[in-house]
Amino acid sequence: MTTRRTALRTSVHTTRWGRCAAAVALGAATAATLVVATPGAPAAAAPNAPSGTVTAAVKAARDWLASGGALWGDHAADKAAVSTGQYAAATDPGSLYTVERAIGARRVWASNDSAGHAVTGKGIAVALLDSGVARVSGLDGQGKVTYGPDLSVETNGVLDGADTYGHGTHLAGIIAGRDTAAKSAKLATQDPNTQLGVAPDAQVEALKLATTDGSTDVSQVIAGLDWIVQHPVTADGTRIRVVNLAYGTDSVQPYQVDPLAAAVENAWRHGLVVVVSGGNEGRSAGRLTDPATDPYVLAVGASDGGDTVAGWATPSVADFSSSGSAQRHVDLLAPGRSVVSLRDPGSFVDTNHPEGRVDGDSAGRLFRGSGTSQAAAVVSGAVALLLQAYPNLTPDQVKYVLTRSATDVAAAPADAGAGQLNIASALDLARSMTSLLGRLTTASVTQSWPAATGTGSLDAARGGSRLVDAEGTELAGEIDVQGQPWDGATWWAAASAANAWDGGSWNGAIWTGTGWRTGSSWDAARWSSARWSSARWSDADWDSARWSSARWSSARWSSARWSSARWSDADWDSARWSAAAWA
C-alpha cells in the first residue's frame, strides 16, 4: 500500500532530453495545467486544453527549441547501444550500468557494511524535491517510494500527486530504481540490462513541487525544504539523510541573505546532505545557479564520456555544465550526458519528446536525458551508499570525502571542481577516517563559510522567472505563491529552529494536511486560492535561448537532458525545468 503525507504540490528543474531529434519545445510559457494537447496524448495530461490546441506561448517555446534550446535524445548513444541489433546496456555510454561502473558503484555493492549487509543504500531515504514520482516498473517495489506533500499548484485538481512532467521519475530511477526481480544478494552481478539505480536499495521520499510544464515558485521550493527539515523520517521509519534538488534560478543576490540559499543551508545544518545541480548554462556562465551558490551544500556539475563506454575512463566537462568562479564553483562532477533511466508514459516530456525514448528498448520503459540534474541524482545515490556504510558521517564529512576522493578531470577547478565522483575511492577514504589515526587527522573537517540568514528578498531569489495567473498577473514582490506577505527575518527564525511548518500551515497559510494518509487519497486541504491553478511561466521569462533566470539546473534539454538519446548537448544549461528552473 502506498503511503503519502498529505500536502500541496509544486514544480521542478529542467533536464535536457535527447540530442538530435526534431524535438517539440518544452512548455516554457505553457500553462501549468498544460494548455497544449498533443494529438494522441492522454487526456489526463491536458485536462483544460481543447484537443489539438497549441498556444502562442507553446509555439514560441517550440521555436526556441528548434533554434538550439532544449532537445531530447542522443542519436550517437542510441547507435552505440544497439550495435548488436538490440538494446544492450553494456555498450550504451549512458546506461545506468555504464554510469555505475564509471563511478565505482557496482564495486561498492559487492562490499558489506558493519552489519554484514551489502552496501546498496539500504536504510537510507533520499528526499527528491522535484515534479513527483510515478510508480512505474522499477519504482513500484514495496516501500521504494513514499510520498510527502504535493506543494505544486496541481494539487487543486485531478493531477494531484502525479508526475505530469516526467523529470522526477527519471531522477528517482537514477537514484534508487530497482527491478523487483533483482535479488539483493547478487545486485553487483546482475545482467547489465536490469534497471538498477546507483543506490538500488535506498528509499525515495517524493515531494512534488513542479507542474506539467515544470514550473514552480521559489517559495514552494523553500516550503518543501522546510518540510523535510521538520519531517526527516518517512512513514515507515526510514531516516531521510539526503536531499536532491535539481532546481536553480539566475538570482544574483548574495547567498548570505538569499532565502533559497538559506533554506538549503538550513537543511544542511540539520544533518541533511543537500545535493544540488550547478546549472546548465555552459562554460561562459561564470556563476552557478541559486542555491548552488551557497558554499555549504554539495553542488554538482556534469561530466561527459564522449558517447563511448571507454570515454568514461578520461571524462571531460559536459559543454552545458555551468562554470563557476574561483570563489564558488561546482564541488565535483558526475556523469550527466545521455543518462538512461525510467520513462514516465504520458508525461509532458514523454509526450512532447518521443526522441527521448531509447532505441531498441522493446519494453518502452527507458528514457534518455542529459543535464546537471541527472548528475546530481547520480551523486545523491552515491551519498546514500556512503551513509549506509558509514552512518555517523556528518554532511561536512560527506562533502570532504567525496571531493578528496574524486578522479581528476583535465579542466580548471572553475569548470570541474575536484573532478569526477569516485564512490569506491570515497568509501576507502571514509574507512581510513574511521580509524584512530583518521579520527585524529580529520577531526576538524568542518566548513566555516559565512552563514546564510535568509533576510534578503524573496522576489530577488526568483531571478527572472515568475508565475503568471490566468489573467496575466505576475507573481512578484515580497509575497509567496499563496499571496502571503514574506518577512525573511520571521521566516528564518522559525525555519532555523525547525518550526516553519505548523501542522499543515506554512508562512501563515494552509498548504497541506497534517498527517500521513494511506492509499491514494489526500485530505481536503488545498491552496487558499485557486488563482494559480492555471499558472504558467510568463512569456518574457524565457530569454532568447533558454528559460529566464530560473530554471531547473538539469535544465536544459539536449545531450544533457532528457531524450531518447539524451538532451541535445547544449540545450539545457544552467539549470531549469522545461519552463521553469529545474536543472
PDB file of N, CA and C in Angstrom, residues 220-271:
ATOM      1  N   GLN A 220       7.671  27.770  -3.065  1.00  0.00           N
ATOM      2  CA  GLN A 220       7.282  26.362  -2.943  1.00  0.00           C
ATOM      3  C   GLN A 220       8.500  25.484  -2.644  1.00  0.00           C
ATOM      4  N   VAL A 221       9.621  25.816  -3.263  1.00  0.00           N
ATOM      5  CA  VAL A 221      10.849  25.060  -3.016  1.00  0.00           C
ATOM      6  C   VAL A 221      11.302  25.239  -1.566  1.00  0.00           C
ATOM      7  N   ILE A 222      11.244  26.475  -1.090  1.00  0.00           N
ATOM      8  CA  ILE A 222      11.627  26.743   0.304  1.00  0.00           C
ATOM      9  C   ILE A 222      10.702  25.992   1.259  1.00  0.00           C
ATOM     10  N   ALA A 223       9.404  25.996   0.963  1.00  0.00           N
ATOM     11  CA  ALA A 223       8.456  25.276   1.812  1.00  0.00           C
ATOM     12  C   ALA A 223       8.764  23.782   1.837  1.00  0.00           C
ATOM     13  N   GLY A 224       9.140  23.216   0.681  1.00  0.00           N
ATOM     14  CA  GLY A 224       9.486  21.804   0.625  1.00  0.00           C
ATOM     15  C   GLY A 224      10.723  21.475   1.437  1.00  0.00           C
ATOM     16  N   LEU A 225      11.731  22.334   1.360  1.00  0.00           N
ATOM     17  CA  LEU A 225      12.939  22.126   2.162  1.00  0.00           C
ATOM     18  C   LEU A 225      12.627  22.201   3.657  1.00  0.00           C
ATOM     19  N   ASP A 226      11.810  23.162   4.027  1.00  0.00           N
ATOM     20  CA  ASP A 226      11.428  23.284   5.440  1.00  0.00           C
ATOM     21  C   ASP A 226      10.663  22.047   5.903  1.00  0.00           C
ATOM     22  N   TRP A 227       9.837  21.496   5.014  1.00  0.00           N
ATOM     23  CA  TRP A 227       9.067  20.296   5.383  1.00  0.00           C
ATOM     24  C   TRP A 227       9.999  19.141   5.730  1.00  0.00           C
ATOM     25  N   ILE A 228      11.015  18.932   4.897  1.00  0.00           N
ATOM     26  CA  ILE A 228      11.946  17.828   5.137  1.00  0.00           C
ATOM     27  C   ILE A 228      12.717  18.031   6.436  1.00  0.00           C
ATOM     28  N   VAL A 229      13.112  19.263   6.725  1.00  0.00           N
ATOM     29  CA  VAL A 229      13.824  19.536   7.972  1.00  0.00           C
ATOM     30  C   VAL A 229      12.979  19.122   9.172  1.00  0.00           C
ATOM     31  N   GLN A 230      11.681  19.367   9.097  1.00  0.00           N
ATOM     32  CA  GLN A 230      10.804  19.041  10.224  1.00  0.00           C
ATOM     33  C   GLN A 230      10.255  17.624  10.180  1.00  0.00           C
ATOM     34  N   HIS A 231      10.369  16.946   9.056  1.00  0.00           N
ATOM     35  CA  HIS A 231       9.852  15.586   8.907  1.00  0.00           C
ATOM     36  C   HIS A 231      10.940  14.699   8.302  1.00  0.00           C
ATOM     37  N   PRO A 232      12.035  14.480   9.017  1.00  0.00           N
ATOM     38  CA  PRO A 232      13.181  13.760   8.468  1.00  0.00           C
ATOM     39  C   PRO A 232      13.067  12.241   8.503  1.00  0.00           C
ATOM     40  N   VAL A 233      11.891  11.740   8.817  1.00  0.00           N
ATOM     41  CA  VAL A 233      11.680  10.290   8.867  1.00  0.00           C
ATOM     42  C   VAL A 233      10.463   9.966   8.013  1.00  0.00           C
ATOM     43  N   THR A 234      10.561   8.961   7.148  1.00  0.00           N
ATOM     44  CA  THR A 234       9.443   8.591   6.285  1.00  0.00           C
ATOM     45  C   THR A 234       8.382   7.843   7.078  1.00  0.00           C
ATOM     46  N   ALA A 235       7.275   7.544   6.438  1.00  0.00           N
ATOM     47  CA  ALA A 235       6.150   6.899   7.115  1.00  0.00           C
ATOM     48  C   ALA A 235       6.508   5.549   7.704  1.00  0.00           C
ATOM     49  N   ASP A 236       7.469   4.842   7.085  1.00  0.00           N
ATOM     50  CA  ASP A 236       7.822   3.517   7.612  1.00  0.00           C
ATOM     51  C   ASP A 236       9.010   3.568   8.567  1.00  0.00           C
ATOM     52  N   GLY A 237       9.450   4.788   8.936  1.00  0.00           N
ATOM     53  CA  GLY A 237      10.511   4.925   9.921  1.00  0.00           C
ATOM     54  C   GLY A 237      11.913   5.070   9.362  1.00  0.00           C
ATOM     55  N   THR A 238      12.059   5.092   8.038  1.00  0.00           N
ATOM     56  CA  THR A 238      13.381   5.259   7.436  1.00  0.00           C
ATOM     57  C   THR A 238      13.813   6.718   7.538  1.00  0.00           C
ATOM     58  N   ARG A 239      15.024   6.927   7.957  1.00  0.00           N
ATOM     59  CA  ARG A 239      15.508   8.294   8.140  1.00  0.00           C
ATOM     60  C   ARG A 239      15.973   8.889   6.811  1.00  0.00           C
ATOM     61  N   ILE A 240      15.536  10.106   6.538  1.00  0.00           N
ATOM     62  CA  ILE A 240      15.989  10.843   5.356  1.00  0.00           C
ATOM     63  C   ILE A 240      17.356  11.425   5.667  1.00  0.00           C
ATOM     64  N   ARG A 241      18.351  11.073   4.874  1.00  0.00           N
ATOM     65  CA  ARG A 241      19.714  11.573   5.084  1.00  0.00           C
ATOM     66  C   ARG A 241      20.187  12.471   3.943  1.00  0.00           C
ATOM     67  N   VAL A 242      19.486  12.412   2.811  1.00  0.00           N
ATOM     68  CA  VAL A 242      19.930  13.114   1.608  1.00  0.00           C
ATOM     69  C   VAL A 242      18.757  13.875   0.999  1.00  0.00           C
ATOM     70  N   VAL A 243      19.010  15.064   0.492  1.00  0.00           N
ATOM     71  CA  VAL A 243      18.014  15.840  -0.246  1.00  0.00           C
ATOM     72  C   VAL A 243      18.559  16.098  -1.641  1.00  0.00           C
ATOM     73  N   ASN A 244      17.785  15.753  -2.673  1.00  0.00           N
ATOM     74  CA  ASN A 244      18.178  16.017  -4.057  1.00  0.00           C
ATOM     75  C   ASN A 244      17.321  17.162  -4.597  1.00  0.00           C
ATOM     76  N   LEU A 245      18.001  18.230  -5.033  1.00  0.00           N
ATOM     77  CA  LEU A 245      17.295  19.398  -5.560  1.00  0.00           C
ATOM     78  C   LEU A 245      17.922  19.810  -6.891  1.00  0.00           C
ATOM     79  N   ALA A 246      17.215  19.545  -7.983  1.00  0.00           N
ATOM     80  CA  ALA A 246      17.702  19.902  -9.322  1.00  0.00           C
ATOM     81  C   ALA A 246      16.979  21.156  -9.782  1.00  0.00           C
ATOM     82  N   TYR A 247      17.044  22.182  -8.995  1.00  0.00           N
ATOM     83  CA  TYR A 247      16.348  23.431  -9.281  1.00  0.00           C
ATOM     84  C   TYR A 247      17.301  24.587  -9.064  1.00  0.00           C
ATOM     85  N   GLY A 248      17.175  25.612  -9.894  1.00  0.00           N
ATOM     86  CA  GLY A 248      18.037  26.766  -9.708  1.00  0.00           C
ATOM     87  C   GLY A 248      17.469  27.991 -10.395  1.00  0.00           C
ATOM     88  N   THR A 249      17.780  29.145  -9.883  1.00  0.00           N
ATOM     89  CA  THR A 249      17.387  30.401 -10.519  1.00  0.00           C
ATOM     90  C   THR A 249      18.635  31.196 -10.856  1.00  0.00           C
ATOM     91  N   ASP A 250      18.464  32.257 -11.652  1.00  0.00           N
ATOM     92  CA  ASP A 250      19.622  33.062 -12.003  1.00  0.00           C
ATOM     93  C   ASP A 250      19.764  34.266 -11.077  1.00  0.00           C
ATOM     94  N   SER A 251      19.246  34.129  -9.890  1.00  0.00           N
ATOM     95  CA  SER A 251      19.370  35.210  -8.915  1.00  0.00           C
ATOM     96  C   SER A 251      20.839  35.539  -8.659  1.00  0.00           C
ATOM     97  N   VAL A 252      21.133  36.829  -8.547  1.00  0.00           N
ATOM     98  CA  VAL A 252      22.499  37.264  -8.232  1.00  0.00           C
ATOM     99  C   VAL A 252      22.591  37.814  -6.813  1.00  0.00           C
ATOM    100  N   GLN A 253      21.535  37.591  -6.039  1.00  0.00           N
ATOM    101  CA  GLN A 253      21.530  38.030  -4.650  1.00  0.00           C
ATOM    102  C   GLN A 253      22.591  37.253  -3.859  1.00  0.00           C
ATOM    103  N   PRO A 254      23.381  37.893  -3.029  1.00  0.00           N
ATOM    104  CA  PRO A 254      24.393  37.167  -2.258  1.00  0.00           C
ATOM    105  C   PRO A 254      23.761  36.030  -1.455  1.00  0.00           C
ATOM    106  N   TYR A 255      24.450  34.876  -1.447  1.00  0.00           N
ATOM    107  CA  TYR A 255      23.871  33.728  -0.755  1.00  0.00           C
ATOM    108  C   TYR A 255      23.634  34.014   0.723  1.00  0.00           C
ATOM    109  N   GLN A 256      24.421  34.899   1.307  1.00  0.00           N
ATOM    110  CA  GLN A 256      24.305  35.158   2.739  1.00  0.00           C
ATOM    111  C   GLN A 256      22.926  35.696   3.133  1.00  0.00           C
ATOM    112  N   VAL A 257      22.222  36.336   2.199  1.00  0.00           N
ATOM    113  CA  VAL A 257      20.894  36.883   2.516  1.00  0.00           C
ATOM    114  C   VAL A 257      19.784  36.235   1.702  1.00  0.00           C
ATOM    115  N   ASP A 258      20.143  35.448   0.698  1.00  0.00           N
ATOM    116  CA  ASP A 258      19.142  34.853  -0.192  1.00  0.00           C
ATOM    117  C   ASP A 258      18.302  33.800   0.540  1.00  0.00           C
ATOM    118  N   PRO A 259      16.967  33.890   0.505  1.00  0.00           N
ATOM    119  CA  PRO A 259      16.135  32.917   1.236  1.00  0.00           C
ATOM    120  C   PRO A 259      16.277  31.482   0.741  1.00  0.00           C
ATOM    121  N   LEU A 260      16.408  31.282  -0.578  1.00  0.00           N
ATOM    122  CA  LEU A 260      16.543  29.924  -1.094  1.00  0.00           C
ATOM    123  C   LEU A 260      17.866  29.305  -0.644  1.00  0.00           C
ATOM    124  N   ALA A 261      18.939  30.072  -0.728  1.00  0.00           N
ATOM    125  CA  ALA A 261      20.225  29.576  -0.252  1.00  0.00           C
ATOM    126  C   ALA A 261      20.161  29.271   1.245  1.00  0.00           C
ATOM    127  N   ALA A 262      19.493  30.132   1.988  1.00  0.00           N
ATOM    128  CA  ALA A 262      19.366  29.899   3.433  1.00  0.00           C
ATOM    129  C   ALA A 262      18.600  28.619   3.717  1.00  0.00           C
ATOM    130  N   ALA A 263      17.598  28.313   2.898  1.00  0.00           N
ATOM    131  CA  ALA A 263      16.783  27.109   3.117  1.00  0.00           C
ATOM    132  C   ALA A 263      17.598  25.842   2.915  1.00  0.00           C
ATOM    133  N   VAL A 264      18.444  25.802   1.855  1.00  0.00           N
ATOM    134  CA  VAL A 264      19.258  24.601   1.664  1.00  0.00           C
ATOM    135  C   VAL A 264      20.340  24.504   2.738  1.00  0.00           C
ATOM    136  N   GLU A 265      20.902  25.644   3.126  1.00  0.00           N
ATOM    137  CA  GLU A 265      21.926  25.626   4.164  1.00  0.00           C
ATOM    138  C   GLU A 265      21.330  25.206   5.504  1.00  0.00           C
ATOM    139  N   ASN A 266      20.110  25.620   5.753  1.00  0.00           N
ATOM    140  CA  ASN A 266      19.433  25.219   6.986  1.00  0.00           C
ATOM    141  C   ASN A 266      19.243  23.707   7.042  1.00  0.00           C
ATOM    142  N   ALA A 267      18.852  23.121   5.901  1.00  0.00           N
ATOM    143  CA  ALA A 267      18.709  21.659   5.853  1.00  0.00           C
ATOM    144  C   ALA A 267      20.053  20.987   6.115  1.00  0.00           C
ATOM    145  N   TRP A 268      21.120  21.534   5.537  1.00  0.00           N
ATOM    146  CA  TRP A 268      22.469  21.002   5.753  1.00  0.00           C
ATOM    147  C   TRP A 268      22.833  21.034   7.238  1.00  0.00           C
ATOM    148  N   ARG A 269      22.559  22.162   7.881  1.00  0.00           N
ATOM    149  CA  ARG A 269      22.898  22.295   9.300  1.00  0.00           C
ATOM    150  C   ARG A 269      22.054  21.379  10.182  1.00  0.00           C
ATOM    151  N   HIS A 270      20.924  20.921   9.664  1.00  0.00           N
ATOM    152  CA  HIS A 270      20.100  19.967  10.408  1.00  0.00           C
ATOM    153  C   HIS A 270      20.434  18.518  10.051  1.00  0.00           C
ATOM    154  N   GLY A 271      21.613  18.300   9.477  1.00  0.00           N
ATOM    155  CA  GLY A 271      22.098  16.931   9.281  1.00  0.00           C
ATOM    156  C   GLY A 271      21.760  16.300   7.956  1.00  0.00           C
TER     157      GLY A 271
END
